[in-house]
XYZ file of C-alpha atoms in Angstrom:
708
model
C -100.188 8.904 26.375
C -98.360 5.436 24.818
C -95.453 6.150 22.655
C -95.226 4.163 19.431
C -94.118 0.729 18.923
C -91.645 1.585 16.434
C -89.717 3.617 19.472
C -86.525 2.929 19.398
C -85.040 0.675 22.606
C -83.856 1.553 25.749
C -79.736 2.345 25.967
C -77.584 -0.975 26.947
C -77.827 -1.843 30.622
C -74.410 -2.233 32.483
C -75.224 -5.744 32.788
C -75.346 -6.028 28.893
C -72.384 -7.394 27.567
C -71.337 -6.240 24.161
C -74.498 -5.274 22.674
C -75.025 -1.392 21.170
C -78.548 -1.668 22.577
C -80.374 -4.352 25.497
C -83.230 -6.362 24.629
C -86.385 -5.266 26.105
C -86.586 -8.579 28.199
C -82.970 -7.600 29.282
C -84.144 -3.985 30.071
C -86.678 -4.828 31.955
C -85.255 -7.841 34.681
C -82.150 -5.394 35.274
C -84.858 -2.627 36.692
C -86.601 -5.092 37.968
C -83.240 -5.924 39.957
C -82.606 -2.614 40.882
C -85.798 -2.094 42.151
C -85.160 -5.376 44.640
C -81.978 -3.696 45.823
C -83.183 -0.305 46.905
C -86.000 -1.633 48.405
C -83.462 -4.423 50.424
C -81.743 -1.091 51.726
C -84.080 1.010 52.455
C -85.559 -1.443 54.911
C -82.278 -2.831 56.375
C -81.046 0.943 56.638
C -84.849 1.696 58.586
C -84.339 -0.699 61.081
C -80.684 0.105 61.893
C -82.048 3.573 62.660
C -84.876 2.686 64.703
C -82.901 -0.280 66.972
C -80.319 2.774 67.774
C -82.583 4.877 68.283
C -84.240 3.128 71.116
C -81.438 1.850 72.634
C -79.978 5.292 73.331
C -83.463 6.658 74.285
C -83.736 3.537 76.485
C -80.000 3.856 78.584
C -80.891 7.852 78.525
C -84.816 7.440 80.024
C -82.944 5.075 82.650
C -79.956 7.294 83.206
C -82.840 9.974 84.252
C -84.871 7.790 86.493
C -81.717 6.428 87.859
C -79.929 9.364 89.023
C -83.033 12.022 89.617
C -85.817 10.468 90.460
C -85.281 6.817 92.045
C -83.876 7.545 95.660
C -80.686 5.700 95.590
C -81.469 5.050 92.304
C -83.204 1.360 90.859
C -82.224 -1.921 93.262
C -80.535 -4.859 91.884
C -83.065 -6.894 91.036
C -84.740 -4.088 88.704
C -81.067 -3.340 87.090
C -81.340 -6.829 86.277
C -85.078 -6.674 85.270
C -84.418 -3.897 82.833
C -81.126 -4.990 81.361
C -82.411 -8.351 80.287
C -85.267 -6.105 78.622
C -83.002 -4.096 76.633
C -80.694 -7.840 75.510
C -83.932 -9.045 74.703
C -85.715 -6.892 72.814
C -82.355 -6.052 70.925
C -82.180 -9.126 69.798
C -85.064 -9.787 68.506
C -85.611 -6.733 66.245
C -81.656 -7.858 65.362
C -82.742 -11.235 64.414
C -86.641 -10.763 63.248
C -85.893 -7.002 61.043
C -82.132 -7.558 60.306
C -80.431 -10.721 60.066
C -83.110 -12.241 58.687
C -84.207 -10.293 55.953
C -80.440 -9.577 54.938
C -80.449 -13.048 53.860
C -83.731 -13.300 51.877
C -84.508 -11.485 48.072
C -87.246 -9.342 47.546
C -89.795 -11.008 44.677
C -90.319 -9.654 41.893
C -93.663 -9.675 41.252
C -93.474 -7.387 44.648
C -90.704 -5.097 42.761
C -93.121 -4.801 39.617
C -95.625 -3.509 41.821
C -93.749 -1.073 43.801
C -92.132 0.299 40.304
C -96.504 0.438 38.778
C -97.237 2.243 42.161
C -94.753 4.983 41.293
C -95.926 5.430 37.426
C -99.698 4.555 36.909
C -98.451 4.991 33.486
C -97.883 1.660 32.941
C -101.302 0.169 33.530
C -100.782 -3.066 34.819
C -98.450 -3.721 31.811
C -95.222 -4.539 33.845
C -97.137 -6.145 37.162
C -98.718 -8.462 34.463
C -95.598 -9.534 32.100
C -93.834 -10.090 35.663
C -96.619 -12.379 36.638
C -97.242 -14.517 33.692
C -93.115 -14.938 33.548
C -93.583 -16.336 37.597
C -96.052 -18.298 37.491
C -94.701 -20.355 34.052
C -97.323 -19.077 31.836
C -96.116 -17.033 29.015
C -98.227 -16.116 26.230
C -97.490 -16.567 22.572
C -93.934 -15.311 21.399
C -95.656 -12.073 19.079
C -97.694 -11.220 22.213
C -95.098 -11.520 24.890
C -92.818 -9.641 22.720
C -94.973 -7.165 22.052
C -95.901 -6.564 26.305
C -91.951 -6.450 26.672
C -91.300 -3.953 24.070
C -94.272 -2.081 25.854
C -93.141 -2.576 29.075
C -89.463 -1.395 28.822
C -90.642 2.091 26.933
C -92.803 2.590 29.834
C -89.736 1.571 32.616
C -86.772 4.192 30.669
C -89.257 6.605 31.851
C -89.473 6.266 35.641
C -86.149 5.441 38.115
C -86.776 2.697 40.174
C -84.650 4.538 43.058
C -87.526 6.706 43.258
C -90.280 4.463 43.298
C -89.079 2.855 46.640
C -91.089 4.761 49.638
C -87.739 6.458 51.901
C -90.351 7.943 54.397
C -89.898 4.849 57.125
C -86.298 5.592 56.748
C -86.186 9.307 57.428
C -88.142 9.150 60.325
C -86.220 6.385 61.855
C -83.311 9.271 61.138
C -84.979 11.507 62.849
C -86.089 9.727 65.727
C -81.932 8.677 66.171
C -80.869 12.339 66.035
C -83.176 13.395 68.664
C -82.101 11.088 70.815
C -78.492 11.344 70.089
C -79.114 15.304 70.582
C -80.442 14.371 73.956
C -78.046 12.434 74.992
C -75.535 14.889 74.546
C -77.449 17.559 76.122
C -77.705 15.192 79.298
C -73.895 14.641 79.207
C -73.554 18.483 78.742
C -76.001 19.640 81.017
C -76.328 17.437 83.979
C -73.672 17.104 87.011
C -73.992 13.981 87.502
C -72.415 11.493 85.307
C -74.949 9.372 82.474
C -72.172 6.888 82.021
C -72.419 5.742 86.003
C -75.916 4.885 85.377
C -75.372 3.017 81.929
C -72.632 1.043 83.885
C -74.687 0.431 86.104
C -78.033 -0.561 83.510
C -75.336 -3.133 81.768
C -73.305 -4.210 84.382
C -76.021 -4.985 86.812
C -73.948 -7.490 88.914
C -70.833 -5.279 89.852
C -71.577 -2.771 93.016
C -71.164 0.504 91.101
C -73.072 3.273 92.642
C -75.201 5.595 91.648
C -74.360 8.602 89.769
C -73.868 11.774 91.916
C -72.408 15.145 91.531
C -69.484 14.022 93.013
C -68.085 11.454 91.958
C -65.265 8.404 93.797
C -64.188 6.630 90.194
C -61.680 4.736 92.033
C -60.627 4.049 96.424
C -57.082 2.399 96.442
C -56.168 -0.104 97.998
C -59.987 -1.271 98.355
C -60.174 -4.794 99.483
C -57.029 -6.245 100.751
C -55.181 -8.490 103.595
C -52.200 -6.990 105.194
C -49.409 -8.078 107.959
C -50.375 -7.169 111.457
C -48.327 -4.289 112.963
C -48.224 -2.134 109.386
C -49.687 1.205 108.532
C -52.354 1.188 105.375
C -52.717 4.220 103.171
C -56.276 4.863 102.160
C -56.397 6.959 99.281
C -59.342 8.498 96.627
C -60.216 9.998 93.751
C -62.262 12.457 94.025
C -63.948 14.074 90.656
C -67.248 16.408 89.649
C -68.448 19.226 92.396
C -65.239 19.493 94.671
C -66.294 18.989 98.259
C -66.495 20.941 101.398
C -64.372 17.820 102.960
C -63.984 13.895 102.145
C -63.853 11.593 104.752
C -62.933 7.974 105.360
C -65.456 5.796 107.662
C -64.081 2.175 109.251
C -65.889 -0.093 111.842
C -63.352 -2.484 113.610
C -64.716 -6.189 113.877
C -64.807 -6.632 117.691
C -67.089 -3.301 117.560
C -64.925 -1.193 119.438
C -64.665 1.375 116.759
C -68.331 1.427 114.591
C -67.840 4.535 111.751
C -65.261 6.235 113.150
C -64.215 8.626 110.679
C -60.782 10.141 109.799
C -60.807 13.213 107.357
C -58.435 12.437 104.307
C -56.490 14.989 102.667
C -55.550 16.259 99.696
C -52.309 15.455 97.745
C -51.513 17.821 95.865
C -53.690 21.785 95.235
C -54.058 20.409 91.583
C -54.425 16.737 91.863
C -58.234 15.574 92.391
C -57.038 12.785 94.761
C -57.314 12.737 98.708
C -55.724 10.573 101.390
C -55.876 9.003 104.703
C -53.472 6.980 107.080
C -54.794 4.560 109.341
C -51.453 3.779 111.625
C -53.534 1.596 114.512
C -54.027 2.681 118.396
C -51.546 4.576 119.764
C -49.591 4.448 116.256
C -48.765 1.081 116.577
C -49.902 -0.558 113.697
C -52.967 -2.197 112.554
C -53.655 -5.240 114.905
C -57.738 -6.320 113.451
C -58.939 -6.987 110.841
C -61.603 -3.725 109.510
C -64.536 -2.229 106.790
C -64.231 0.655 105.409
C -65.888 3.351 103.178
C -65.406 6.834 101.769
C -67.920 9.679 101.778
C -67.421 12.641 99.407
C -70.530 15.259 99.618
C -73.699 13.128 97.873
C -70.962 10.377 96.976
C -70.602 7.253 98.714
C -67.907 4.627 97.799
C -68.703 1.235 98.210
C -67.758 -0.701 101.561
C -64.388 -2.118 101.319
C -62.833 -4.886 103.333
C -59.055 -5.052 104.817
C -57.864 -8.346 106.571
C -55.029 -8.218 109.284
C -53.027 -11.255 109.240
C -49.522 -12.083 111.331
C -46.670 -11.133 108.959
C -44.019 -13.978 108.614
C -41.100 -13.575 110.262
C -37.634 -15.590 110.347
C -35.336 -16.248 113.281
C -31.632 -16.916 112.426
C -30.520 -20.371 114.424
C -27.033 -20.745 113.660
C -24.015 -18.433 110.863
C -21.160 -20.410 110.113
C -18.327 -17.972 108.933
C -15.675 -20.250 107.372
C -12.323 -18.001 106.972
C -10.780 -18.510 103.926
C -7.506 -20.922 103.932
C -4.902 -18.786 103.239
C -5.427 -16.980 106.836
C -5.376 -20.446 109.052
C -8.322 -18.805 111.200
C -10.424 -21.492 112.238
C -14.061 -21.703 111.652
C -16.722 -19.424 113.787
C -20.240 -20.519 114.545
C -22.982 -18.095 116.550
C -26.544 -17.768 116.814
C -26.820 -13.830 117.311
C -26.737 -13.623 113.374
C -24.392 -10.923 113.499
C -21.550 -11.607 110.684
C -17.821 -10.597 111.506
C -15.840 -11.898 108.701
C -12.670 -11.577 106.421
C -13.554 -10.836 102.457
C -13.664 -14.533 100.727
C -14.558 -16.181 103.734
C -17.631 -18.825 103.590
C -21.197 -18.110 105.289
C -23.775 -20.574 105.891
C -26.736 -19.070 107.572
C -30.072 -21.533 108.939
C -33.253 -19.636 109.991
C -36.885 -20.730 110.512
C -39.838 -18.902 109.918
C -42.988 -18.586 111.951
C -45.827 -19.399 109.239
C -45.039 -21.459 106.004
C -43.866 -18.861 103.473
C -43.303 -19.325 99.677
C -39.666 -17.456 99.475
C -37.251 -15.878 101.054
C -34.660 -13.078 100.447
C -31.746 -11.661 102.010
C -31.129 -8.048 101.779
C -27.809 -6.221 103.070
C -28.395 -2.610 103.225
C -25.724 0.438 103.548
C -26.767 0.448 107.580
C -29.775 -0.898 110.015
C -32.233 2.087 109.881
C -32.628 1.855 105.786
C -34.398 -0.878 104.311
C -32.620 -0.058 100.754
C -31.380 -3.048 99.463
C -27.999 -2.709 98.298
C -27.575 -6.320 97.473
C -30.198 -9.115 97.286
C -29.036 -12.772 97.759
C -32.047 -15.848 97.403
C -32.581 -18.289 100.189
C -33.716 -22.290 99.725
C -36.513 -22.697 101.557
C -37.691 -26.425 102.696
C -40.808 -27.697 104.497
C -42.249 -24.302 104.071
C -40.610 -23.137 108.019
C -36.929 -23.700 107.016
C -34.391 -21.525 105.375
C -31.037 -21.559 103.988
C -28.216 -19.530 102.389
C -24.660 -19.247 101.557
C -22.522 -16.995 100.028
C -19.132 -15.580 99.837
C -18.234 -12.289 101.591
C -16.626 -10.061 99.236
C -16.605 -6.241 98.545
C -19.097 -4.874 96.091
C -17.916 -3.983 92.385
C -19.972 -0.443 92.890
C -21.468 1.577 95.640
C -21.366 2.074 98.949
C -20.248 -0.799 101.822
C -22.958 -2.915 103.619
C -23.241 -2.933 106.927
C -26.852 -4.605 107.754
C -28.866 -7.296 106.883
C -32.103 -8.702 107.622
C -34.012 -11.811 106.475
C -37.627 -10.945 104.447
C -40.398 -13.623 103.626
C -42.731 -13.739 101.755
C -45.961 -15.451 101.318
C -48.085 -17.260 98.576
C -50.361 -13.910 98.288
C -47.020 -11.751 98.374
C -47.380 -10.574 101.858
C -43.589 -9.663 103.686
C -42.756 -8.568 107.068
C -42.928 -4.632 107.336
C -40.751 -4.713 110.552
C -37.825 -7.070 110.095
C -34.750 -7.629 112.387
C -31.646 -6.379 111.487
C -28.519 -7.657 111.712
C -24.784 -6.207 111.755
C -22.751 -6.604 108.534
C -18.512 -6.439 109.500
C -16.496 -7.257 105.987
C -13.454 -6.811 107.042
C -10.714 -5.904 104.259
C -6.870 -7.823 103.863
C -4.997 -4.879 103.775
C -2.129 -4.225 100.946
C 1.217 -5.066 102.411
C 4.130 -2.542 103.200
C 7.287 -1.724 102.415
C 9.843 0.085 102.798
C 13.359 0.971 100.907
C 15.670 2.205 103.771
C 18.846 2.105 101.714
C 18.918 4.138 99.201
C 16.544 6.784 100.235
C 17.291 8.643 97.047
C 17.752 9.308 93.399
C 21.261 7.402 92.563
C 24.047 7.917 89.713
C 25.962 5.291 90.044
C 28.544 3.700 87.678
C 27.695 0.609 84.986
C 29.527 -1.850 87.510
C 28.674 -0.682 90.704
C 26.815 -3.224 93.093
C 24.297 -1.521 95.314
C 23.467 -2.844 98.670
C 19.453 -2.707 98.946
C 18.305 -2.501 102.562
C 14.280 -3.387 103.092
C 11.935 -3.501 105.217
C 8.035 -5.162 104.821
C 5.178 -6.236 106.715
C 1.690 -7.540 106.074
C -0.294 -5.808 108.619
C -3.028 -9.004 108.465
C -1.478 -11.899 108.013
C 1.619 -13.541 106.091
C 4.093 -11.934 103.806
C 4.129 -14.061 100.049
C 7.531 -12.105 98.736
C 9.249 -8.766 98.051
C 10.729 -7.724 94.479
C 12.925 -5.473 93.249
C 10.821 -4.169 89.774
C 13.472 -1.931 87.208
C 11.381 0.453 84.852
C 13.442 2.351 81.527
C 10.919 4.735 79.554
C 7.536 3.163 81.533
C 8.856 -0.705 80.342
C 9.920 -3.217 82.772
C 13.281 -4.664 81.783
C 13.884 -6.309 85.425
C 12.836 -7.611 87.977
C 14.278 -10.586 90.958
C 12.526 -11.772 93.874
C 14.377 -10.281 96.734
C 12.439 -12.252 99.520
C 10.181 -15.343 98.810
C 8.690 -16.667 102.715
C 5.476 -16.810 104.128
C 6.254 -14.726 107.087
C 4.218 -11.666 108.626
C 6.943 -9.150 108.327
C 10.828 -9.227 107.142
C 13.877 -6.513 107.347
C 16.622 -7.921 105.222
C 19.962 -6.389 102.599
C 20.300 -7.508 98.659
C 23.586 -6.913 96.536
C 22.329 -5.259 93.245
C 24.610 -5.567 90.794
C 23.413 -3.235 88.298
C 25.512 -5.714 85.638
C 22.223 -7.911 85.525
C 20.572 -5.328 83.524
C 22.484 -6.058 80.737
C 25.456 -4.404 78.856
C 23.307 -3.062 75.759
C 21.125 -0.793 78.457
C 24.049 0.451 81.027
C 24.893 3.497 78.619
C 26.679 6.344 80.170
C 23.135 8.994 81.522
C 20.692 6.057 80.854
C 18.171 6.673 83.711
C 16.164 3.699 85.235
C 13.400 3.735 87.591
C 13.014 1.266 90.603
C 11.183 0.396 93.888
C 10.107 -2.811 96.013
C 6.953 -4.244 95.562
C 6.023 -6.406 98.393
C 3.359 -9.180 97.848
C 0.676 -11.300 100.350
C -0.433 -14.194 100.972
C -3.900 -13.236 99.767
C -5.820 -16.017 97.136
C -5.271 -15.987 94.134
C -3.386 -13.307 93.142
C -2.614 -11.394 96.653
C -2.898 -7.596 97.318
C 0.396 -5.463 96.604
C 1.956 -2.425 98.219
C 5.076 -0.256 96.557
C 7.696 1.474 97.916
C 8.642 4.865 97.237
C 10.029 4.809 93.302
C 13.717 6.263 92.848
C 16.067 7.056 89.922
C 19.100 5.878 88.874
C 21.552 7.176 86.121
C 24.171 5.468 85.038
C 27.890 6.562 85.136
C 30.725 5.782 83.296
C 32.131 2.464 84.399
C 34.971 2.706 86.551
C 37.509 0.566 88.295
C 36.744 -2.291 90.504
C 38.369 -1.013 93.491
C 36.612 2.185 93.606
C 33.111 0.451 92.883
C 34.282 -1.654 96.025
C 34.691 1.567 97.976
C 31.730 3.142 96.601
C 29.386 -0.110 97.724
C 31.633 0.239 101.068
C 30.255 3.432 101.503
C 26.953 3.051 100.882
C 27.238 0.288 103.717
C 28.651 3.095 105.996
C 25.379 5.616 105.276
C 23.512 1.955 106.075
C 25.022 1.653 109.173
C 24.843 5.776 109.837
C 20.708 5.182 109.189
C 20.612 1.732 111.876
C 22.044 4.289 114.548
C 20.413 6.826 113.708
C 17.394 4.807 113.918
C 17.829 3.346 116.616
C 18.496 5.973 118.704
C 14.963 7.357 117.893
C 13.714 4.047 118.463
C 15.466 4.742 122.349
C 14.350 7.856 122.719
C 10.689 6.777 122.120
C 10.709 3.763 124.316
C 12.415 6.039 127.124
C 9.321 8.650 126.879
C 7.128 6.143 127.261
C 9.005 5.092 129.969
C 10.139 8.000 132.107
C 11.426 5.704 134.934
C 14.604 4.020 132.232
C 17.605 5.791 133.050
C 18.661 7.518 130.404
C 22.449 6.912 131.352
C 22.747 3.614 129.979
C 22.387 5.771 126.608
C 24.760 3.792 124.190
C 26.186 7.508 123.969
C 26.640 7.610 127.621
C 28.186 4.191 127.915
C 31.936 4.389 127.556
C 33.019 1.023 126.423
C 30.231 1.509 123.738
C 31.801 4.512 121.669
C 33.958 3.233 118.747
C 37.517 3.232 118.504
C 39.537 5.385 116.247
C 41.196 3.568 113.826
C 44.754 3.137 113.632
C 45.747 4.459 110.427
C 43.489 6.811 109.029
C 44.100 5.625 105.311
C 42.575 1.879 106.251
C 38.745 3.304 105.809
C 39.864 3.751 101.894
C 40.927 0.547 101.532
C 38.385 -2.293 100.276
C 37.593 -4.398 102.940
C 37.634 -7.783 101.154
C 41.144 -8.858 100.930
C 42.450 -11.966 99.347
C 44.790 -14.205 101.307
C 47.842 -12.265 99.405
C 46.591 -8.985 100.461
C 45.145 -7.333 97.079
C 41.867 -6.641 96.197
C 39.523 -9.198 95.227
C 39.368 -10.696 91.730
C 36.064 -10.208 89.570
C 35.691 -13.732 89.671
C 35.114 -13.155 93.775
C 33.345 -10.054 93.722
C 30.073 -11.891 91.478
C 30.440 -15.263 93.634
C 30.697 -13.048 96.727
C 27.438 -11.488 95.304
C 25.670 -14.401 94.818
C 26.095 -15.440 98.244
C 24.577 -12.438 99.405
C 21.411 -12.286 97.028
C 18.560 -14.071 99.343
C 18.482 -11.497 102.648
C 18.470 -13.437 106.072
C 15.553 -12.919 108.129
C 15.558 -10.952 111.303
C 16.014 -13.823 113.640
C 18.930 -14.890 111.681
C 20.499 -11.250 112.049
C 19.885 -11.382 115.765
C 21.693 -14.844 116.312
C 24.356 -13.656 113.950
C 25.031 -10.389 116.381
C 27.193 -12.238 118.964
C 29.474 -13.703 116.229
C 30.101 -10.287 115.019
C 30.934 -9.117 118.118
C 33.680 -11.731 119.285
C 35.022 -10.281 116.096
C 34.170 -12.924 113.255
C 34.055 -11.949 109.444
C 31.538 -10.957 107.569
C 31.152 -12.528 103.938
C 32.258 -10.475 100.926
C 29.820 -7.644 100.646
C 27.837 -8.280 102.991
C 26.963 -5.606 105.640
C 27.091 -6.654 109.617
C 24.039 -7.733 110.418
C 24.140 -6.275 114.019
C 23.409 -3.259 112.115
C 19.588 -4.049 111.593
C 17.019 -1.434 113.312
C 15.312 -3.856 116.336
C 11.793 -4.729 116.059
C 9.388 -3.045 118.809
C 9.673 -6.036 120.978
C 13.434 -5.767 121.471
C 15.370 -2.442 122.936
C 18.402 -2.224 121.474
C 21.414 -2.690 123.652
C 24.744 -1.155 124.204
C 26.654 -3.971 123.048
C 24.163 -4.028 119.586
C 24.253 -0.414 119.289
C 28.241 -0.717 118.811
C 28.284 -3.821 116.970
C 26.437 -2.322 114.789
C 28.358 1.225 114.732
C 31.655 -1.282 113.271
C 32.410 -2.521 109.839
C 34.019 -6.570 110.356
C 36.861 -6.383 108.310
C 38.634 -9.972 107.084
C 41.790 -10.801 109.318
C 44.342 -8.874 109.929
C 42.491 -5.981 109.202
C 41.759 -3.421 112.027
C 38.209 -2.615 112.628
C 36.908 0.963 112.043
C 34.347 3.269 112.841
C 31.007 3.597 110.038
C 31.818 7.020 109.284
C 32.767 8.441 106.116
C 36.534 8.233 104.345
C 38.748 10.672 105.064
C 38.982 13.942 103.287
C 41.969 12.487 101.173
C 40.537 9.645 99.833
C 37.507 11.840 99.303
C 39.129 14.186 96.946
C 41.395 10.806 95.419
C 38.032 9.519 94.448
C 36.900 11.878 93.585
C 39.672 12.902 90.982
C 39.202 9.370 89.887
C 35.967 9.315 88.942
C 35.846 12.997 87.114
């Protein structure tokens, strides 16, 4: 029953601006638009739901037929055809029922008809009004306003969303739910993977095996090219039902082996991975190409192929070793490949390969049976087959010393030699020099104005010395250094008079202690290796009279002579032990002519060895001059040449010990005359020679009282 015409208009729709109530025509337009949107949304959802249900059902039916009905699954042509049907059908439905309707709008007359179908009480008022407005045949304003008012009143009692028929959408949703449920049930209950069948349908061009209860998803290395004489490890992941055994079957190109089975073993109990190693006939490596596949239960992998190619290898043509210049050694060349050189030597290597290669590397290892690289050097490749490299032999900054090396070549496709030839490598290390402080051999206590005669010997076991330097340290700080020898020779034995006054008067306070030693350096470039003697301590006492200081120096010289005599005797005994035929009666002790003559004057030992022409003790100036004259030590050969002069009674320089007392070298045996000369102390003209023993007891007592 229609309501009276004086009924209030419906509330303001959301599209109205600032009015409290909407006009009748505005309300009608709002409801018509709302119905259009609802119809369009319902149609699109229905189409999408139906499409999803169709795709899932299609895949499920294909998987069932491919896995359980058709032996071996759908062939390749059938899979291409079924995939085309799925793609074309999906594309057509998407364009026809989804994309095209989405860009179109619902007709207002159709929306009005849907509303009137849902509410017959409108009695065609809404449909007639919308149809007249759509056709442009509007009645008179009064009639049109009355029709709009009557239709608006009826529309206020109708929900446009309820007017849209949602039954097709519900049916499509139920169909989609059923398809999804069956799909999930198949995944949960079937021992065969549905995804393998889906892949076979969606990717028909790939060689995907049919779904089985046992699955082999991955086989490594698959298709591959390997160098000859190498071995091959094949691994396969086996999932699903665990088979009793997993077998690899291979067939060689020459037909000698056809489907030859090799049992694969599980790598670890908890990991479903099986491996097998192909080592070739009699373990000599693979020599020809072959095909293989893996079988496990009802699963069979696809067939793979291994191409066996000749590996790239290098042959050394020449190795040139240029030692560093300071060694003065000539360059050596060899074709054997073995390297034996000193550190810092330049090595130039050339080699050729059997096939063209892309790159090559020198790899250094700790030993010939180990391929782990300690260091690598890239080689230069020219014309594809010529290799060259230059480097300097050097010790590694960390890790073991390399003892071997080999050349590893790589082709453009990444192939390399599995068994490269190893060569020996010997890096000779330049050993540091050796220096020994013969005298003093222990800690000292000397007055501040004393002169200490240092006696030393130094040698380099490899090449030559560069210098020998005295270093003095006070409280961990170096306060003095002086080069006592500087010459390019392999060994030296000499003396040097060390004036403590050179340390500086401000440091020579009584009780001050110094640490001193000798440091030798060889001619290794650029800085040279260094060796040090034992470190000794020197305690400074109060200055004494010049004569007492000179007497102390002479005592030190006497101790040097005693040390040299003892060393000479030990050396001669060693020589006699090495040569039993030598007559021991020729030793210096048995030669009466070689015995030291006793002094005529017992007090001569306590007198200074150097005198002025007037027979007085030398002044301080003459002592400094004499000390300066003896700063540089004489080489061993010059000392030997001076020995006859000492034996003839010639004088030695003031403050300098006799040269004949030097220790003989290994190549020279001590003769009785040399030993006798070493045991005597030369004095100035008119002085009598005295044996190299300690001063008499009276003189020692007087000296001790003076020092006290």
